[in-house]
Amino acid sequence: MGKFKISSWLNRSPSPMSDEDGKKQNRSSFSGLSSSLTSKPKEPQSNTTGIHTPPSDEPERQPSTSRMIALAQKIAKETEKLETYMKDNNLPMPSFDVDAPADFPKLPAEISRSRQEIIFATRELGLLAHGPRESLRWGVWEFSAKLFPPAETITLSELQSKTSLDPINLARILRLAMTKGIFREPVPGIIAHTAASRVLAEDSDLHAWVAFNGEDIFPAAAHVLEALKTHPEATSLTRAGFQFAFGTVDKEPMFVTFGKDPARARRMGKAMVSLTGGEGYEISYLLDVEGGGYDFSEIDAKGGTFVDVGGSHGFVDVDLAKKYRNMKFVVQDTAKTVESAPKPICEDEQVAGRIELMPHDFFQEQPTKDADVYFFRWIMHNYSTPYAVKLLKNLIPALKPGARVIINDHCLLEPGQENPWDETVMRRMDLVMLALLNAQERTEAEFRDLFKAASDGFVFKGVTRPKGCRMSIIEAVWRPDLVDYGASATPADADAAAGATGATTAADVEASTTNALEELELEDQEAK
């Protein structure tokens, strides 16, 4: 399971950056927007909602029916494929009955595509049937609750006694939830569970995710526009929608606020486990070399060292150590996180003996020198550009030539290049990062720029993405010996020549970053 590390958010509090810093290190790039959202622009009815649909294996033909009819036909066709497969393999049919399976079984690629086609087509058909205004008005409302045991029914009056709501408003809320398949009312006044409400009752991590969204993310999201209007640079950890929602503007980052409230922090931690526990985030993708994962065989052969920066309890390292039997691992996180790690970290002594847990604040200089890999999973997306650059710069004193820096995060493609579901998940995450931390998911170009801003000594190797995974592997190698300033010129000479033509120089990038980070460090000292 690819867990989201709450420890990378908690107990780290770099000082808020100034408005000037934000202007120097503006974080977003909108270059390269897709010029076309459809391969057949002369057929306006091909997609009237603007939802991106995956490529079809069917031959192209001129439409003879409306988009709504075409979608309905696709739904019927793909549903027949899915149902036939389920029946032929004696699998339980999809249902919201209380004893129904909570998840689909693992499906072969072709049938999984049919299921996705059903999801995409029904979503678009629903939007067309509602129309733009109605979809916008009601599409933001959801509801869920954990109120009584899954195997039981309960009367509305008895349920009311377990809540602070009056019977009328309780019934209103429940009946809205029923339109989403959450709870049912088999006879008037009697409430029963569905599969969806049962999962909420039984899955404490999912329940925490719902509560985290309702009580933390939604209030922060409601104040994003206020934050952007007041501080349009959107880079400070103390000027996000979260601070405007909870009255902590220019006082403390979100993770400091949570650090003061253990129950709230635990809820967020469980919510992140739920978020990243589904398909597309498992560590197995990183290990599966044939499927596009990362091959550490060369490092393993020489008994190299892997440093997991912000690595929580080292779950990534345990899985890697089970596959690569010679590598050594250093897991770095806050002192509290390291102290709370399982002991032993793994029952396999050969694995546990190669994993060291080390307290370290990654906003300070990297203490582990000459390692082969420095790894960041679910870290960089928590920080705007000035902070992310600082994390990379803090590695430099420890790096040997050839050291690899690997980031394991979402990497956004151009609009419409993802399948619709994954694109929705990733772009929602991008805006959640904005609301909570003034942070972001990044494109390949933006990752490249991070390394460039940190130092010309980083050689950007590119981005790979294992098949079926939402997370990408972003890699750079430390090769300061390859920096070329010209055959006989010094770095200063090369920068001066570039400056004479009005080009942005390496020194310009370094100076602007250094100035921003020096001001951050000065604010740290003043805060102390």
XYZ file of C-alpha atoms in Angstrom:
528
model
C 0.000 0.000 0.000
C 1.352 3.378 -0.984
C 0.734 5.356 2.178
C 0.635 9.123 2.209
C 3.054 10.245 4.926
C 1.424 12.594 7.378
C 4.815 12.995 9.037
C 5.973 14.930 5.992
C 3.342 17.546 6.841
C 3.535 17.582 10.626
C 6.246 19.047 12.854
C 8.039 20.931 10.087
C 7.522 24.655 10.033
C 9.638 26.690 7.596
C 8.717 30.322 8.047
C 6.207 32.017 5.748
C 7.745 33.645 2.695
C 7.364 37.286 1.826
C 5.308 38.673 -1.065
C 8.562 39.482 -2.866
C 9.661 35.861 -2.547
C 6.450 34.777 -4.185
C 7.013 37.020 -7.174
C 10.579 35.731 -7.565
C 9.548 32.107 -7.380
C 6.151 31.998 -9.045
C 5.224 28.369 -9.130
C 3.006 27.721 -12.125
C 3.492 27.425 -15.848
C 0.688 27.377 -18.375
C 2.818 26.828 -21.489
C 1.953 24.080 -23.894
C -1.806 23.976 -23.311
C -3.458 21.511 -25.638
C -4.787 23.321 -28.691
C -7.517 20.791 -29.285
C -9.653 18.678 -26.963
C -10.925 16.426 -29.737
C -9.422 14.760 -32.774
C -12.506 15.662 -34.858
C -13.237 19.356 -34.336
C -15.687 19.452 -37.229
C -18.068 17.164 -35.308
C -19.294 19.306 -32.421
C -21.657 16.615 -31.138
C -18.766 14.194 -30.498
C -18.468 15.439 -26.920
C -20.801 18.217 -25.866
C -19.908 18.189 -22.180
C -16.170 18.699 -22.519
C -15.422 15.484 -20.597
C -12.382 13.719 -22.007
C -13.258 10.216 -23.180
C -10.685 7.483 -23.783
C -9.819 6.454 -27.341
C -12.225 3.922 -28.782
C -11.287 0.809 -30.736
C -14.350 1.286 -32.917
C -13.888 2.714 -36.441
C -14.761 6.385 -36.807
C -18.046 7.146 -38.528
C -20.210 10.168 -39.063
C -22.710 10.505 -36.199
C -26.308 9.666 -37.124
C -27.697 9.999 -33.619
C -27.477 12.522 -30.820
C -24.670 12.412 -28.279
C -27.118 11.236 -25.605
C -28.300 8.286 -27.708
C -24.694 7.396 -28.609
C -23.714 7.384 -24.950
C -26.714 5.264 -23.992
C -25.829 2.745 -26.695
C -22.222 2.598 -25.515
C -23.351 2.044 -21.938
C -25.600 -0.848 -23.020
C -22.868 -2.436 -25.139
C -20.096 -2.223 -22.543
C -22.435 -3.278 -19.721
C -23.312 -6.423 -21.644
C -19.573 -7.245 -21.948
C -19.006 -6.700 -18.232
C -22.055 -8.690 -17.152
C -21.215 -11.586 -19.470
C -17.721 -11.814 -18.016
C -19.042 -11.702 -14.438
C -21.575 -14.467 -15.136
C -19.139 -16.660 -17.073
C -16.691 -16.499 -14.167
C -19.288 -16.991 -11.415
C -18.532 -13.585 -9.921
C -21.093 -11.725 -7.794
C -22.969 -9.115 -9.775
C -22.516 -5.463 -8.763
C -25.041 -4.445 -6.112
C -25.610 -2.033 -3.263
C -27.247 -4.705 -1.098
C -25.801 -4.675 2.403
C -23.942 -7.968 1.881
C -22.592 -7.035 -1.563
C -18.813 -6.894 -2.158
C -17.364 -3.436 -1.513
C -15.062 -3.613 -4.538
C -14.919 -5.163 -8.002
C -12.668 -8.213 -8.395
C -9.465 -7.834 -10.400
C -10.562 -7.714 -14.037
C -8.605 -8.461 -17.216
C -7.570 -5.405 -19.203
C -10.323 -5.634 -21.829
C -13.118 -5.994 -19.248
C -11.583 -3.278 -17.083
C -11.760 -0.991 -20.132
C -15.440 -1.821 -20.535
C -16.053 -0.909 -16.890
C -14.226 2.398 -17.379
C -16.237 3.126 -20.531
C -19.428 2.612 -18.521
C -18.232 4.990 -15.798
C -17.134 7.692 -18.243
C -20.226 7.459 -20.446
C -22.722 7.456 -17.582
C -21.002 10.482 -16.053
C -21.253 12.432 -19.295
C -24.823 11.304 -19.962
C -25.833 12.417 -16.480
C -24.335 15.849 -17.024
C -26.117 16.218 -20.351
C -29.421 15.225 -18.785
C -29.006 17.722 -15.920
C -27.638 20.623 -17.977
C -24.778 22.958 -16.963
C -26.549 25.045 -14.316
C -28.151 22.139 -12.484
C -24.920 20.130 -12.600
C -22.951 22.969 -11.061
C -25.583 23.728 -8.436
C -26.073 20.222 -7.083
C -22.931 18.392 -8.102
C -20.958 19.675 -5.122
C -23.223 18.082 -2.509
C -22.443 14.669 -1.031
C -23.303 13.023 2.295
C -22.162 10.070 4.378
C -22.491 8.919 7.980
C -21.758 6.133 10.468
C -24.795 5.698 12.639
C -25.762 2.062 13.343
C -24.468 -1.519 12.795
C -24.482 -2.731 9.170
C -26.554 -5.849 9.844
C -29.375 -3.950 11.512
C -32.199 -1.620 10.564
C -33.313 1.280 12.694
C -36.349 3.507 12.892
C -36.005 7.194 12.145
C -37.130 8.070 15.656
C -34.543 5.776 17.274
C -31.832 7.063 14.957
C -32.764 10.622 15.874
C -32.028 9.850 19.523
C -28.423 9.006 18.531
C -27.847 12.376 16.852
C -28.261 16.052 17.653
C -30.599 16.535 14.684
C -34.364 16.811 14.904
C -36.377 14.099 13.091
C -37.359 16.304 10.145
C -33.842 17.449 9.263
C -32.371 14.009 9.901
C -34.826 12.524 7.403
C -33.983 15.224 4.859
C -30.271 14.504 5.096
C -30.697 10.730 4.971
C -32.970 10.870 1.941
C -30.441 12.992 0.067
C -27.775 10.408 0.922
C -30.029 7.694 -0.474
C -29.899 9.335 -3.901
C -26.156 8.542 -3.830
C -26.682 4.925 -2.788
C -25.873 5.621 0.884
C -28.530 4.041 3.157
C -31.978 2.963 1.987
C -35.527 3.086 3.312
C -37.147 -0.296 2.573
C -40.378 0.823 4.245
C -41.308 4.350 5.335
C -39.557 5.338 8.528
C -37.181 2.336 8.579
C -33.536 2.972 7.664
C -31.249 0.192 6.440
C -27.674 0.048 5.227
C -26.422 -0.317 1.675
C -22.967 -1.538 0.690
C -21.769 2.071 0.617
C -22.971 2.966 4.100
C -21.707 -0.377 5.379
C -18.189 0.420 4.117
C -18.334 3.782 5.866
C -19.349 2.071 9.089
C -16.658 -0.620 8.897
C -13.709 1.197 7.294
C -12.328 3.637 9.865
C -9.785 5.035 7.402
C -12.499 5.843 4.871
C -14.622 7.359 7.619
C -11.650 9.561 8.572
C -11.288 10.603 4.928
C -14.911 11.752 4.829
C -14.504 13.685 8.086
C -11.188 15.224 6.977
C -12.812 16.451 3.772
C -15.895 17.799 5.504
C -14.175 19.490 8.433
C -10.779 20.513 7.033
C -10.583 20.471 3.226
C -14.023 21.895 2.443
C -13.634 24.946 4.730
C -10.169 25.554 3.277
C -11.478 25.211 -0.281
C -14.229 27.744 0.461
C -11.533 30.343 1.285
C -9.154 29.700 -1.631
C -10.424 32.640 -3.673
C -10.063 34.947 -0.675
C -6.489 33.729 -0.203
C -5.666 34.174 -3.895
C -7.131 37.666 -4.032
C -5.169 38.720 -0.951
C -1.920 36.927 -1.813
C -1.997 36.064 -5.544
C 1.560 34.661 -5.549
C 0.145 31.636 -3.668
C 3.442 30.276 -2.352
C 3.357 30.880 1.410
C 2.545 28.026 3.777
C 0.739 30.442 6.098
C -1.443 32.227 3.536
C -3.445 29.388 2.004
C -7.198 28.877 2.096
C -6.694 26.760 5.208
C -5.336 29.702 7.220
C -8.153 31.993 6.065
C -10.686 29.338 7.090
C -9.269 28.788 10.567
C -7.903 32.216 11.497
C -4.177 31.410 11.314
C -3.048 33.679 8.465
C 0.648 34.590 8.869
C 0.711 32.578 12.101
C 1.402 28.922 11.297
C 1.249 26.313 8.509
C -1.486 23.706 8.495
C 0.784 20.960 9.781
C 1.652 23.045 12.848
C -2.057 23.580 13.510
C -2.625 19.821 13.298
C 0.423 19.155 15.450
C -1.305 21.003 18.295
C -4.384 18.780 18.027
C -3.450 15.068 18.226
C -6.960 13.812 17.443
C -7.175 15.967 14.327
C -3.698 14.874 13.271
C -4.564 11.185 13.711
C -7.727 11.649 11.663
C -5.753 13.198 8.841
C -3.222 10.382 8.991
C -5.952 7.767 8.667
C -7.541 9.797 5.865
C -4.288 9.751 3.919
C -4.012 5.986 4.372
C -7.486 5.671 2.858
C -6.669 8.046 -0.002
C -3.563 6.220 -1.150
C -4.655 2.695 -0.332
C -6.445 1.974 -3.589
C -5.256 0.788 -6.969
C -2.650 3.004 -8.583
C -0.587 3.852 -5.487
C 0.876 0.538 -4.310
C 4.620 0.205 -3.757
C 4.504 -2.835 -6.050
C 4.489 -0.476 -9.043
C 7.861 0.954 -8.008
C 9.311 -2.558 -7.674
C 7.896 -3.985 -10.911
C 10.767 -3.352 -13.339
C 9.051 -5.070 -16.274
C 5.960 -2.921 -15.747
C 7.936 0.334 -15.781
C 9.125 0.459 -12.164
C 12.646 1.429 -11.137
C 15.546 -1.015 -11.492
C 17.902 -0.768 -8.500
C 19.939 -3.849 -9.512
C 23.114 -1.892 -10.236
C 23.022 -0.192 -6.833
C 22.131 -3.452 -5.120
C 25.083 -5.263 -6.743
C 27.552 -2.905 -5.092
C 25.696 -2.732 -1.750
C 24.768 0.926 -2.265
C 22.823 3.211 0.065
C 19.235 4.413 -0.408
C 18.079 7.428 1.650
C 14.298 7.781 2.041
C 13.832 11.483 2.868
C 10.641 11.999 4.868
C 10.165 8.232 4.766
C 7.812 7.833 7.750
C 8.143 4.299 9.191
C 10.064 2.965 6.200
C 7.353 0.868 4.557
C 8.850 1.637 1.123
C 12.278 0.547 2.303
C 11.029 -2.720 3.795
C 9.506 -3.725 0.455
C 12.630 -2.670 -1.442
C 14.899 -4.498 1.007
C 12.933 -7.715 0.538
C 13.661 -7.586 -3.203
C 17.171 -6.121 -3.141
C 19.170 -8.098 -0.585
C 22.409 -6.072 -0.567
C 21.304 -2.429 -0.467
C 21.383 -0.429 2.760
C 18.554 1.947 3.664
C 18.366 5.121 5.743
C 14.853 6.282 6.642
C 14.731 9.952 7.700
C 11.803 11.645 9.409
C 10.951 13.682 12.477
C 12.103 12.434 15.869
C 8.510 11.682 16.929
C 7.893 9.612 13.804
C 11.140 7.679 14.147
C 10.402 6.936 17.810
C 6.948 5.579 16.945
C 8.180 3.196 14.218
C 7.577 -0.553 14.703
C 10.326 -2.409 16.518
C 11.615 -4.402 14.785
C 10.797 -2.648 11.534
C 10.495 -6.061 9.854
C 10.350 -9.639 11.157
C 12.957 -10.651 8.578
C 16.235 -9.987 10.393
C 18.178 -9.789 7.148
C 15.859 -6.978 6.014
C 15.640 -5.168 9.351
C 19.413 -5.243 9.762
C 19.893 -3.115 6.639
C 17.385 -0.378 7.537
C 18.424 2.522 9.774
C 15.911 5.072 11.077
C 17.338 8.574 11.520
C 15.736 11.754 12.899
C 16.187 14.535 10.340
C 14.434 17.758 9.348
C 14.667 17.913 5.575
C 14.726 21.712 5.689
C 18.229 21.322 7.137
C 21.378 20.132 5.371
C 21.385 16.434 4.460
C 23.537 14.547 7.020
C 23.944 11.249 5.123
C 26.863 11.752 2.757
C 27.734 9.917 -0.464
C 24.568 7.808 -0.735
C 23.577 6.400 -4.122
C 19.899 7.408 -4.050
C 17.962 10.177 -2.278
C 14.260 9.382 -2.527
C 11.204 11.635 -1.993
C 7.751 10.008 -2.056
C 4.665 12.201 -1.527
C 6.920 15.073 -0.414
C 7.485 17.611 -3.194
C 3.783 18.111 -3.891
C 3.368 19.441 -0.343
C 5.485 22.504 -1.095
C 5.491 25.495 -3.433
C 8.545 26.169 -5.562
C 10.770 28.087 -3.082
C 10.396 25.371 -0.449
C 10.801 22.501 -2.952
C 13.992 24.094 -4.313
C 15.289 24.426 -0.758
C 14.752 20.685 -0.200
C 16.894 19.917 -3.252
C 19.590 22.450 -2.350
C 19.882 20.904 1.112
C 21.041 17.674 -0.554
C 23.925 19.207 -2.470
C 26.650 19.159 0.237
C 26.036 15.421 0.673
C 25.974 14.433 -3.008
C 28.705 12.506 -4.773
C 28.982 12.568 -8.577
C 26.460 10.131 -9.990
C 24.116 10.254 -7.005
C 20.478 9.879 -8.046
C 17.585 11.977 -6.774
C 14.243 10.215 -7.316
C 10.866 11.854 -6.745
C 7.789 9.609 -6.576
C 4.755 11.843 -7.122
C 1.971 12.619 -9.546
C 3.254 14.122 -12.797
C 0.524 15.979 -14.656
C 0.091 15.467 -18.385
C -1.439 17.930 -20.827
C -5.229 18.281 -20.436
C -7.085 15.360 -21.967
C -4.086 13.010 -22.146
C -5.054 11.023 -19.039
C -8.056 8.781 -18.842
C -10.887 10.900 -17.397
C -10.969 9.254 -13.972
C -7.237 9.562 -13.269
C -7.152 13.121 -14.549
C -10.007 14.050 -12.220
C -8.244 12.463 -9.224
C -4.931 14.187 -9.966
C -6.373 17.616 -10.650
C -8.545 17.425 -7.551
C -5.399 16.632 -5.597
C -3.701 19.630 -7.208
C -6.408 21.968 -5.919
C -6.443 20.322 -2.492
C -2.723 21.100 -2.280
C -3.508 24.710 -3.185
C -6.253 24.983 -0.567
C -4.269 23.459 2.278
C -0.646 24.404 1.607
C -0.368 26.724 -1.422
C 1.404 23.733 -2.950
C 0.895 21.854 -6.212
C 1.142 18.797 -8.380
C 3.644 19.382 -11.191
C 4.239 18.692 -14.869
C 7.471 17.243 -16.230
C 8.621 20.733 -17.247
C 7.969 22.041 -13.745
C 9.990 19.217 -12.181
C 12.797 19.958 -14.616
C 12.668 23.612 -13.547
C 12.911 22.644 -9.867
C 16.207 20.872 -10.430
C 17.482 23.684 -12.662
C 16.673 26.270 -9.986
C 18.484 24.202 -7.348
C 21.701 23.786 -9.367
C 23.057 23.319 -12.879
C 24.822 20.280 -11.439
C 21.588 18.269 -11.631
C 21.148 16.422 -14.922
C 17.424 15.821 -15.404
C 16.858 12.257 -16.636
C 13.124 12.514 -17.242
C 9.882 10.944 -16.049
C 8.639 7.376 -16.254
C 5.314 5.991 -15.102
C 4.642 2.337 -14.389
C 1.716 0.901 -16.283
C -1.488 1.218 -14.274
C 0.066 3.518 -11.657
C -0.966 7.115 -10.955
C 2.424 8.041 -9.538
C 5.440 8.790 -11.698
C 9.167 8.332 -11.157
C 11.019 11.605 -11.684
C 14.815 11.333 -11.746
C 17.863 13.580 -11.825
C 21.539 12.696 -11.433
C 24.155 14.863 -9.703
C 26.908 15.497 -12.270
C 28.530 18.859 -11.569
C 31.491 17.720 -13.704
C 29.273 17.894 -16.803
C 28.320 21.539 -16.385
C 29.563 23.245 -19.559
C 30.099 27.004 -19.462
C 31.989 27.089 -22.753
C 35.331 25.732 -23.948
C 37.518 28.366 -22.279
C 35.121 30.622 -20.423
C 34.585 30.726 -16.690
C 31.044 30.490 -15.302
C 31.085 34.252 -14.767
C 32.183 34.833 -18.374
C 29.387 32.629 -19.684
C 26.801 34.392 -17.551
C 28.079 37.792 -18.654
C 27.815 36.807 -22.303
C 24.284 35.529 -21.814
C 23.367 38.689 -19.942
C 24.566 40.823 -22.821
C 21.903 39.232 -25.029
C 19.163 39.600 -22.415
C 19.028 35.852 -21.651
C 18.261 34.447 -18.215
C 21.559 33.187 -16.809
C 22.446 30.407 -14.450
C 23.566 33.045 -11.979
C 20.193 34.798 -12.250
C 18.376 31.589 -11.360
C 20.801 30.836 -8.539
C 20.719 34.373 -7.165
C 16.948 34.651 -7.115
C 16.627 31.276 -5.418
C 19.413 32.042 -2.945
C 17.872 35.393 -2.042
C 14.482 33.811 -1.435
C 15.941 31.065 0.703
C 18.170 33.443 2.657
C 15.085 35.470 3.514
C 13.294 32.283 4.566
C 16.211 31.383 6.845
C 16.281 34.911 8.265
C 12.578 34.670 9.059
C 13.250 31.291 10.727
C 15.823 32.933 13.003
C 13.534 35.873 13.798
C 10.682 33.496 14.611
C 12.918 31.605 17.032
